[in-house]
Coordinates of C-alpha atoms and ligand atoms in Angstrom, one line a residue:
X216 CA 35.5 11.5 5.9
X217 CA 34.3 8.2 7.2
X218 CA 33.8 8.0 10.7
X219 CA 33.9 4.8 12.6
X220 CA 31.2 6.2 15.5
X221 CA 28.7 6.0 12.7
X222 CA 25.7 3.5 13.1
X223 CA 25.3 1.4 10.1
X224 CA 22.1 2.3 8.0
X225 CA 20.9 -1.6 8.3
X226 CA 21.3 -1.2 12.2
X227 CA 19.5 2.4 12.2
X228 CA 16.6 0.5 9.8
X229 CA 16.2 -2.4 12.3
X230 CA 15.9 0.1 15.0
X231 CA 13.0 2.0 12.9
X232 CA 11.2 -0.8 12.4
X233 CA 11.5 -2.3 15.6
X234 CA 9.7 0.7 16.9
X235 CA 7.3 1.2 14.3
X236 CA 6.3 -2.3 15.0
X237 CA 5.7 -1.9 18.6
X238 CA 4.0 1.4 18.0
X239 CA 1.5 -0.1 15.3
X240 CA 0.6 -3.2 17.8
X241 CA -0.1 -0.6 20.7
X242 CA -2.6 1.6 17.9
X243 CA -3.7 -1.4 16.1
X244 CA -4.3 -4.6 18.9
X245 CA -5.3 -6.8 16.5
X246 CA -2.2 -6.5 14.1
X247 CA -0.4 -8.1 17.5
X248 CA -3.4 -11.0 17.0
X249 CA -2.1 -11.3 13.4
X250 CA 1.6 -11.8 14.5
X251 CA 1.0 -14.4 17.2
X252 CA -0.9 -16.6 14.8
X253 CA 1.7 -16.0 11.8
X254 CA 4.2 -16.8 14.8
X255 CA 1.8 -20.0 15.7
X256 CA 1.7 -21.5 12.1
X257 CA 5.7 -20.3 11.0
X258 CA 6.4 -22.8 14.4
X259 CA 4.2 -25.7 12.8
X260 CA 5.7 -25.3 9.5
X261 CA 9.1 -25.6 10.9
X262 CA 8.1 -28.4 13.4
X263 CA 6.5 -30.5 10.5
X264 CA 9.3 -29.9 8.4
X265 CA 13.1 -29.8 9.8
X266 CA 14.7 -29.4 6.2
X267 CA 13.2 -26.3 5.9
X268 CA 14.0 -25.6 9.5
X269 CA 17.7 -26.3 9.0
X270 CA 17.7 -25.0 5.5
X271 CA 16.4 -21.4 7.2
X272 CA 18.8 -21.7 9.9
X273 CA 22.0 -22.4 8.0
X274 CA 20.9 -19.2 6.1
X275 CA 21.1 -17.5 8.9
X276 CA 17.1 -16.7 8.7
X277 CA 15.4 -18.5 11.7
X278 CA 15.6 -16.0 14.0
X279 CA 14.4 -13.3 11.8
X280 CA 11.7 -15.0 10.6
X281 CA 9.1 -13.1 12.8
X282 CA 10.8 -9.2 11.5
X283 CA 8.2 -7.3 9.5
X284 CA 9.2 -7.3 5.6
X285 CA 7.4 -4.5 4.7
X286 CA 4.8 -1.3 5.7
X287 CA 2.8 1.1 3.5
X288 CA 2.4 4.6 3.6
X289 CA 0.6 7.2 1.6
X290 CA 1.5 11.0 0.7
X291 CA 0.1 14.2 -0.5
X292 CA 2.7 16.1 -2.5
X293 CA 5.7 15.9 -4.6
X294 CA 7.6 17.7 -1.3
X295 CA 6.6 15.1 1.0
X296 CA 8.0 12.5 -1.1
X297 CA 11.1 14.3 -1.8
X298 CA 11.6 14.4 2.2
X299 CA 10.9 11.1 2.7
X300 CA 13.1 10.1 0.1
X301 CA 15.7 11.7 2.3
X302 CA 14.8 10.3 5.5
X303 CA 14.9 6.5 4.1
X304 CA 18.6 7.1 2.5
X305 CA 19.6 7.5 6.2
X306 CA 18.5 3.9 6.8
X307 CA 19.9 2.5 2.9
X308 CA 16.4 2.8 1.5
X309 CA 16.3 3.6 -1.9
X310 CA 13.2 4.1 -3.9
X311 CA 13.2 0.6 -6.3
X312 CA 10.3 -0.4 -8.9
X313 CA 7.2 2.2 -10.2
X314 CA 3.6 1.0 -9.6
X315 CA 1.0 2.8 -11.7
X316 CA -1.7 2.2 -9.5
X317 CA -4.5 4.2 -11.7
X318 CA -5.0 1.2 -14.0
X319 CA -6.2 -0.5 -11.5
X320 CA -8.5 2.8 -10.4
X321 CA -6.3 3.8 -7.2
X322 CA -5.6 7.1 -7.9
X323 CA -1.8 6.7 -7.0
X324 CA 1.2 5.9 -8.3
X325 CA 4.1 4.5 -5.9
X326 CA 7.5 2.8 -5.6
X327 CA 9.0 0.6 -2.5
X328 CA 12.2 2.2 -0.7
X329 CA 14.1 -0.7 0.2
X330 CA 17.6 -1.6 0.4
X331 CA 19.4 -2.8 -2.6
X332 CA 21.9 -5.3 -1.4
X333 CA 20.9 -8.9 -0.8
X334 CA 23.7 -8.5 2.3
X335 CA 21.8 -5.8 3.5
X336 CA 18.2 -7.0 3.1
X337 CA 19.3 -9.7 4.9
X338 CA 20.5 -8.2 7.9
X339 CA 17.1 -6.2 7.8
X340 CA 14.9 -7.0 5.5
X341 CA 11.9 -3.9 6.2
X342 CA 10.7 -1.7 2.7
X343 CA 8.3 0.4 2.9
X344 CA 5.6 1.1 0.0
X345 CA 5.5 4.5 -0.7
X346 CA 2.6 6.1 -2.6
X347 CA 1.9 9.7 -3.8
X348 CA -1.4 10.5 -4.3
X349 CA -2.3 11.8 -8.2
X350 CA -4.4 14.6 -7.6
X351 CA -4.5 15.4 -11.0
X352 CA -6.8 13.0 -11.1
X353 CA -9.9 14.8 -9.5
X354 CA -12.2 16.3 -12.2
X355 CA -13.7 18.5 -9.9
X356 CA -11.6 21.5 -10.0
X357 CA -12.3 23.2 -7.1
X358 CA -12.3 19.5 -4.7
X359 CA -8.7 19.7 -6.5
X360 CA -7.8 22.9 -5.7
X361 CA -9.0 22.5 -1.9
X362 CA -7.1 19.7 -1.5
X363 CA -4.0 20.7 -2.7
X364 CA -4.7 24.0 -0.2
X365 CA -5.3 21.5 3.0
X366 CA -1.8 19.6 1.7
X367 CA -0.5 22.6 1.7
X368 CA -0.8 23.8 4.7
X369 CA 0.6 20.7 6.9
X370 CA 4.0 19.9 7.4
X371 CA 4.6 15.7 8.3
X372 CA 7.9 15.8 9.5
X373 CA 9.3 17.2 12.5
X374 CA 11.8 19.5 13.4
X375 CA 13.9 17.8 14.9
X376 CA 14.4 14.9 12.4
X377 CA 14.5 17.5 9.6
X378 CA 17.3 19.0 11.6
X379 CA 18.9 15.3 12.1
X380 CA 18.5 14.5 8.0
X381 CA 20.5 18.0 7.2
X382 CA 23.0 16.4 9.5
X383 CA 23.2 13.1 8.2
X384 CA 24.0 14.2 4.6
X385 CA 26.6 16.7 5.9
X386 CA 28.6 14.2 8.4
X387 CA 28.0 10.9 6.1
X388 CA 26.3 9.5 9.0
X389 CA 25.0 9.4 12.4
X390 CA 26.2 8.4 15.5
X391 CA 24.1 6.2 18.4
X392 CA 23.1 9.1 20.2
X393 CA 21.3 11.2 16.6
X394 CA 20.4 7.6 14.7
X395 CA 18.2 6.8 18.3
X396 CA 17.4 10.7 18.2
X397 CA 16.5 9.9 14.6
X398 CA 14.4 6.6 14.9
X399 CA 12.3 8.7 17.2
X400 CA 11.5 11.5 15.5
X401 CA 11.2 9.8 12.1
X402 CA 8.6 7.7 13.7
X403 CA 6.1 10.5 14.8
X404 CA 5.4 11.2 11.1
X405 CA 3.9 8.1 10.6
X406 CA 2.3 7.5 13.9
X407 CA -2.0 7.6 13.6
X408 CA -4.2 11.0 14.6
X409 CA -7.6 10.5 15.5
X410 CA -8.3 13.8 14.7
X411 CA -8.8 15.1 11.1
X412 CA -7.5 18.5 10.1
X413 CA -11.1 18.9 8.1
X414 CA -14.3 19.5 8.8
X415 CA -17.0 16.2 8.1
X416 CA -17.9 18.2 5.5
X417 CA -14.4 18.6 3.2
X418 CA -13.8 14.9 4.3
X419 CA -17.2 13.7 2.7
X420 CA -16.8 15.1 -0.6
X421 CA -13.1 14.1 -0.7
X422 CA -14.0 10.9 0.5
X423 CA -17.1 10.2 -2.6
X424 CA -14.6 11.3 -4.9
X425 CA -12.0 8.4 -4.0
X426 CA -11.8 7.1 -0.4
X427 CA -7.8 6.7 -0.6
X428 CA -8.1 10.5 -1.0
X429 CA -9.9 10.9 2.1
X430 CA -7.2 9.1 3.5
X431 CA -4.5 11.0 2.2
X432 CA -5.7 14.9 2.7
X433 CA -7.3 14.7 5.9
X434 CA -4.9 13.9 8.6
X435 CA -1.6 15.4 10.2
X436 CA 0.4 12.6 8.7
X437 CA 1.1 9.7 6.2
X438 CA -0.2 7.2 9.3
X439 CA 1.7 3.8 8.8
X440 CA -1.5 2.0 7.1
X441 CA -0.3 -1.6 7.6
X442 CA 2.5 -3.8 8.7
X443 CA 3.5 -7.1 7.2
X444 CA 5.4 -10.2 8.2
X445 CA 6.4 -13.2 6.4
X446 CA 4.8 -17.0 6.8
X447 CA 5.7 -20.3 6.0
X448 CA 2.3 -21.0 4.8
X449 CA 0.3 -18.2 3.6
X450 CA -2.8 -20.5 3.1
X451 CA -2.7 -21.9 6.6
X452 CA -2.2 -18.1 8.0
X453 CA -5.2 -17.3 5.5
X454 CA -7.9 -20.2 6.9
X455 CA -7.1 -19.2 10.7
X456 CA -7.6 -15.5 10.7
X457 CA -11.8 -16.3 11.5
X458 CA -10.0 -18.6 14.8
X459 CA -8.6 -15.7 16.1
X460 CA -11.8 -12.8 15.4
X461 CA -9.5 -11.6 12.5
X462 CA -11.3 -11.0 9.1
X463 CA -9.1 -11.8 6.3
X464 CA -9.8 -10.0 2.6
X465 CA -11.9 -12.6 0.5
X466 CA -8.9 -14.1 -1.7
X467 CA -5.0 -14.2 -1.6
X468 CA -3.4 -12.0 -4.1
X469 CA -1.0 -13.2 -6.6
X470 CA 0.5 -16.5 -7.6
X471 CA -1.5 -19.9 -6.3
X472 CA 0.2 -22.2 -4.0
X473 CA 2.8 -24.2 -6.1
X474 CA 5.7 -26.3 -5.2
X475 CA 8.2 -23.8 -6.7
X476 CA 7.2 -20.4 -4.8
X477 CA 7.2 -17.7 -7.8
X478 CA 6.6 -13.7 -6.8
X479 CA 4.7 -13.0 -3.6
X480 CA 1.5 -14.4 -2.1
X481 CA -0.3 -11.9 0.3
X482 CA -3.4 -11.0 2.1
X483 CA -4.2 -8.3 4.8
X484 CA -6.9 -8.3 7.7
X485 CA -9.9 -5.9 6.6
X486 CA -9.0 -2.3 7.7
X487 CA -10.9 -1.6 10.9
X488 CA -13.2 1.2 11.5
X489 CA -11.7 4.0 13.6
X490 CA -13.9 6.6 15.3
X491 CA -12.2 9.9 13.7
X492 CA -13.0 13.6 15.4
X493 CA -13.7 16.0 13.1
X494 CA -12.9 20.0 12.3
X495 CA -16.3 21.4 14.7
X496 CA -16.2 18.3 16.9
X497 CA -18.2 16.0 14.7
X498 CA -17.6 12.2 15.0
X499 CA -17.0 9.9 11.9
X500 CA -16.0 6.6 11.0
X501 CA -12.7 6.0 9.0
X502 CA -11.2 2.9 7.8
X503 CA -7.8 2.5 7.4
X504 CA -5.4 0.4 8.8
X505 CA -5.2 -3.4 8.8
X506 CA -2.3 -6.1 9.3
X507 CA -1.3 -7.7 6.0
X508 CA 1.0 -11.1 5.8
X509 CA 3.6 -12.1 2.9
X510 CA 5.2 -15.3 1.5
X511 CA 7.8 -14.7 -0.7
X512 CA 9.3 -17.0 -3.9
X513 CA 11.6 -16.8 -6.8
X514 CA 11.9 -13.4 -8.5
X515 CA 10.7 -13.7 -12.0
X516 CA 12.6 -12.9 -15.6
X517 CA 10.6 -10.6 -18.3
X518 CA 10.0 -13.6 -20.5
X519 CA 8.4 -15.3 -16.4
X520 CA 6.6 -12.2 -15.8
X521 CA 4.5 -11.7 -19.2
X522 CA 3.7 -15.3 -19.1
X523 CA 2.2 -14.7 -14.9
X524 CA 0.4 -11.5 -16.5
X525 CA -1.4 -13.3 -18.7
X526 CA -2.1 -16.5 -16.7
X527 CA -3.8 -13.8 -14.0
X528 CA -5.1 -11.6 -16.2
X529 CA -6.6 -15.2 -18.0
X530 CA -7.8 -15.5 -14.0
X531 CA -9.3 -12.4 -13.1
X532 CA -12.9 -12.9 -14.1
X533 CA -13.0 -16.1 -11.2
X534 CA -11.7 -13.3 -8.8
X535 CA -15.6 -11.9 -8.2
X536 CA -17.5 -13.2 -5.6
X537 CA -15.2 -16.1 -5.2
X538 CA -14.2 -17.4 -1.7
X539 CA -10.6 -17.7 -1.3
X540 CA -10.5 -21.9 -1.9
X541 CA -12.5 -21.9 -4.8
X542 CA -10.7 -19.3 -6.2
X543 CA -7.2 -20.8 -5.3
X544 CA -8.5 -24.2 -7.0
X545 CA -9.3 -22.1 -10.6
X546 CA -6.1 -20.3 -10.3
X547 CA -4.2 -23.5 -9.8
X548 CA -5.9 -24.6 -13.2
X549 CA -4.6 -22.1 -15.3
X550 CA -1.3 -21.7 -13.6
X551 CA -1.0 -25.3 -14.9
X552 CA 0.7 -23.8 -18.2
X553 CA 3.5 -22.0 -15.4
X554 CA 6.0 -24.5 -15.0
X555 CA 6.6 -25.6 -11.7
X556 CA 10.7 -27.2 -11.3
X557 CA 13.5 -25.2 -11.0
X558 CA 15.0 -27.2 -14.2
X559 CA 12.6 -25.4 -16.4
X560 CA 12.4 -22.4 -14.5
X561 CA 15.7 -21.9 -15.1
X562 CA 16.5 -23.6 -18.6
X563 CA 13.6 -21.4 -20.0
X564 CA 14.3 -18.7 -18.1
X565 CA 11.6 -18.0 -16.4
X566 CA 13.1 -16.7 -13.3
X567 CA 16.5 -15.4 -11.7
X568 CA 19.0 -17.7 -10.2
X569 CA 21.7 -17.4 -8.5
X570 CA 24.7 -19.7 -9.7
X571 CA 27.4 -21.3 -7.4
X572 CA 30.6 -23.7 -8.0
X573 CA 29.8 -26.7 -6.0
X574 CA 33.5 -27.6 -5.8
X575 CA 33.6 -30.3 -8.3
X576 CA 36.3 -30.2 -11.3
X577 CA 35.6 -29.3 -14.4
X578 CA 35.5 -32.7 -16.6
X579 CA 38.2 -32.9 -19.2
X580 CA 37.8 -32.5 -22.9
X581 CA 34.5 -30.2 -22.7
X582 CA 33.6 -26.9 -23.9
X583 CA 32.9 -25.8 -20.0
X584 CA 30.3 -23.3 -21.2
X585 CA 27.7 -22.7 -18.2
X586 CA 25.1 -25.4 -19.1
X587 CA 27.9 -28.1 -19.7
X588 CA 28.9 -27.5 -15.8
X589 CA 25.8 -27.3 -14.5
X590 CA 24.4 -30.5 -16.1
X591 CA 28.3 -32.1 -14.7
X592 CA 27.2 -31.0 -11.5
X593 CA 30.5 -28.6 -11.6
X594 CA 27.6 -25.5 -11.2
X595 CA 24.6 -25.0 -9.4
X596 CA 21.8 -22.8 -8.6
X597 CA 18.7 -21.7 -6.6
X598 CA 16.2 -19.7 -7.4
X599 CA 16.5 -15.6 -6.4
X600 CA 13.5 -14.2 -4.2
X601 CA 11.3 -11.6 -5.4
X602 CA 11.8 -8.6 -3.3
X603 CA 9.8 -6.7 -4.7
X604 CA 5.4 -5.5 -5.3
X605 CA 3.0 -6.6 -7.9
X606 CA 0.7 -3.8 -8.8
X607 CA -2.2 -6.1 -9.6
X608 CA -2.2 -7.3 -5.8
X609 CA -1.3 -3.8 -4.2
X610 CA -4.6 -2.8 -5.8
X611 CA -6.4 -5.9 -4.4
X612 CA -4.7 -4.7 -1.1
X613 CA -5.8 -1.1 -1.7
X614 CA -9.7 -2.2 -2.7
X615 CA -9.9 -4.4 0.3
X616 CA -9.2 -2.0 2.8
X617 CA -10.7 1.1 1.7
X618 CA -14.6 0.6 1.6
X619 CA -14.0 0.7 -2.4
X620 CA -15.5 -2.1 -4.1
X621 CA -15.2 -1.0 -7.6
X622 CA -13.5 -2.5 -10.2
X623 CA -10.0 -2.5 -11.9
X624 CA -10.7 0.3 -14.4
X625 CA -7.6 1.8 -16.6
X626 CA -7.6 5.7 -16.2
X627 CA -4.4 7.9 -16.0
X628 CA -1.3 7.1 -18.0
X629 CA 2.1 5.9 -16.3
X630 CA 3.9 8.7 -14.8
X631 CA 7.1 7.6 -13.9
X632 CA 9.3 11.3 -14.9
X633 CA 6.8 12.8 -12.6
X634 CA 7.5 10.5 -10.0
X635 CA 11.4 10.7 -10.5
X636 CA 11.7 14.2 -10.7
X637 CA 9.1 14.4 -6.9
X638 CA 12.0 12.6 -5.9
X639 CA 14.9 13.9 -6.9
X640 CA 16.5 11.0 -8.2
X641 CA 15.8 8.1 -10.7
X642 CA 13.9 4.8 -9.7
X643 CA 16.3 1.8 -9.5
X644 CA 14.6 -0.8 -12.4
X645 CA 14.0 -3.7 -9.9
X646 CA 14.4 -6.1 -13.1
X647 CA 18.1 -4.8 -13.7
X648 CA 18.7 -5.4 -10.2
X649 CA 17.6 -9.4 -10.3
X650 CA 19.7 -9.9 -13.8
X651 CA 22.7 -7.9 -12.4
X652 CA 22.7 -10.4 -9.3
X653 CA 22.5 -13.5 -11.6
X654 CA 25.4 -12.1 -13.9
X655 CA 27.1 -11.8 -11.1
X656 CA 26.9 -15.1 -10.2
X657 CA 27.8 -16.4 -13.3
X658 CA 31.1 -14.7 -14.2
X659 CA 31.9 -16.2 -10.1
X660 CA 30.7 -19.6 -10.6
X661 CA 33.0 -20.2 -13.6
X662 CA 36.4 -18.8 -12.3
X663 CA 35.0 -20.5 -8.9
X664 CA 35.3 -24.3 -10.8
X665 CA 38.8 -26.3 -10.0
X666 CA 39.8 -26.8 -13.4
X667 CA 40.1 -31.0 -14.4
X668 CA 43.1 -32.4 -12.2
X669 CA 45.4 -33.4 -15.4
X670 CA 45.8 -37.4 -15.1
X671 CA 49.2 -38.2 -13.9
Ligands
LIG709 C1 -0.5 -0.2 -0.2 C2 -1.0 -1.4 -0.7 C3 0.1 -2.2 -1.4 C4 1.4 -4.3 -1.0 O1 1.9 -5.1 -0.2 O2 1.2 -4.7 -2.2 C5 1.0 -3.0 -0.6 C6 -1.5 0.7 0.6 O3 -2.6 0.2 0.9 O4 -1.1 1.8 0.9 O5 1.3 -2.7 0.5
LIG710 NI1 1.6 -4.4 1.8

């Protein structure tokens, strides 16, 4: 029961994240700040180097350089997380990768709904990270109890879109006229309240216990906490922020700067203070959105990711009190033991590639396993980016922005089932997705190579 008048999910997620953009730079004016400069130094990257520049265009990437990749949001219950499940299927976001947040003393646990196709991350590239907050985790039973009553009592979604979802599962899709009716309504759950649904009181004590649960219980909605384009130089991005009366959290998260980009380098703008009215008309202060930037680099094989664990985890203790340069100088030390060209990258694997015939003949007389054509030059491959979060730097992200200066400290254990089962559905293994692409590849690449032309 296909029907050609419906609007194709990447096309209804380009829409939604068009407007969530412009809504987020009209709440948050310096987030629009934070795009003009990441505009400013992605146009001096490109201007100082034209291979890149053609390399991005022939990709087809240029002129989507300045999309957002990614948002975060936080919510309250299993339900909401269920809903929202359903309202990012109508846009081909699935919920990929679990985060246990609460070893790194965030009392949360999350995934990323994103889109599982390379195709369609291409076309639009926008996730968003999705966290449920573990009240389990309050000692305090009765803080517990009164939060789970204020959670309760809301509903984040409205009507109208709930209405739209029902009708997006029955008909298989929606046309122009619902997936604009959609985008709209869709969007008012995440949009900012200045007014808490709690008295200064209730948001004071839920606040001491764990500001992120402040956050959480005490507003309408799961308000879109930060936006995040890429750059071509994360460094650059990071140095300016002061230029332009932007201050940026005290160190990059994740890998250092290397010639061959591995995982994800980010840092965020410090959440800004926000004047919030309280329950009996008291004012407050509440911190909670900020403008965070990305640059992205090759996705990372088990064997590549326990060998980055350790090098950070060997890194961690520079982290404290460091500014970001010295820090990026000791973390370039110790990521000495990462190799850093794709030959070994590859040959070690280290990370995902993708393979592709080049178009030149098999040579005669060989085994023509995969390394014999790639080292003819029959086979070759690039490097597959990381599309998805590090839980070390979310938590960085988290701490920075939440008036929460403690350390990482392991508590709760990983609840993934719980997660699964809030959402009704299993969480794609990121990992399988990466080695699924680069089997893929293979199995193509060697029917792709013109066998030897037999000598006449
Ligand atoms: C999410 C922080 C994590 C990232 O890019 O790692 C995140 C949040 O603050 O809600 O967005
Ligand atoms: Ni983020």
């Amino acid at each position: 029961m296909s029907d050609t008048n419906f609007v194709h999910a990447a096309d209804i997620r380009a829409r939604f994240a068009r407007a969530m953009s412009a809504m987020y730079q009209a709440e948050v004016p310096q987030y629009g700040t934070l795009i003009e400069l990441v505009n400013d130094v992605n146009a001096e990257v490109l201007a100082a180097n034209p291979a890149l520049a053609e390399r991005l265009t022939a990709a087809g990437e240029r002129d989507r350089i300045g999309v957002e990749r990614h948002g975060a949001i936080r919510v309250g219950t299993p339900d909401e997380l269920a809903m929202l499940r359903r309202l990012f299927a109508v846009m081909g976001m699935q919920p990929v990768g679990y985060y246990d947040l609460s070893v790194a003393g965030v009392p949360v646990h999350s995934t990323a709904f994103r889109p599982l196709d390379k195709a369609e991350l291409d076309t639009n590239p926008f996730r968003l990270f999705t966290s449920l907050l573990r009240l389990d985790l309050i000692q305090n039973t009765a803080l517990r109890e009164r939060a789970e009553a204020i959670l309760a009592a809301r509903d984040i979604f409205t009507p109208n879109v709930r209405t739209l979802i029902d009708r997006y599962e029955r008909q298989g899709g929606l046309d122009t006229t619902d997936a604009d009716a959609f985008v709209t309504e869709a969007l008012e759950t995440f949009r900012w309240h200045a007014d808490a649904t709690v008295d200064y009181a209730t948001y004071d004590a839920l606040r001491h216990e764990h500001p992120l649960i402040a956050d959480v219980v005490c507003f309408r909605g799961p308000h879109i906490n930060h936006l995040t384009p890429r750059t071509l130089d994360i460094d650059a991005a990071q140095a300016r922020m002061p230029d332009r009366g932007i201050t940026p959290k005290a160190v990059i998260e994740g890998p250092p700067r290397r010639d061959q980009p591995i995982l994800l380098r980010q840092t965020s703008f410090k959440a800004l203070e926000e004047t919030i009215r309280f329950a009996g008309d008291t004012a407050g202060q509440h911190t909670a959105r900020f403008g965070e930037i990305e640059q992205r680099g090759a996705a990372l094989t088990p064997r590549g990711r326990a060998l980055y664990d350790r090098l950070l985890n060997a890194s961690k203790d520079y982290k404290q009190g460091a500014d970001n340069t010295e820090y990026q100088a000791q973390l370039a030390a110790v990521f000495e033991d990462f190799p850093d060209d794709l030959e070994t990258l590859r040959r070690d694997e280290l990370a995902y590639f993708q393979y592709r015939a080049t178009g030149q003949p098999a040579p005669n007389d060989s085994a023509n396993d995969l390394e014999t054509l790639v080292a003819a030059g029959c086979i070759t491959a690039d490097p597959i980016i990381y599309e998805d979060f590090l839980p070390v730097s979310a938590a960085g992200i988290f701490r920075s922005n939440l008036g929460d200066d403690s350390e990482a400290d392991s508590s709760g254990d990983a609840q993934r089932d719980a997660m699964e089962s809030a959402l009704g559905t299993e969480i794609t293994d990121e990992m399988a997705l990466y080695a699924d692409i680069q089997a893929r590849s293979i199995e193509r690449a060697l029917t792709d190579v013109p066998t030897a032309a037999t000598p006449g």
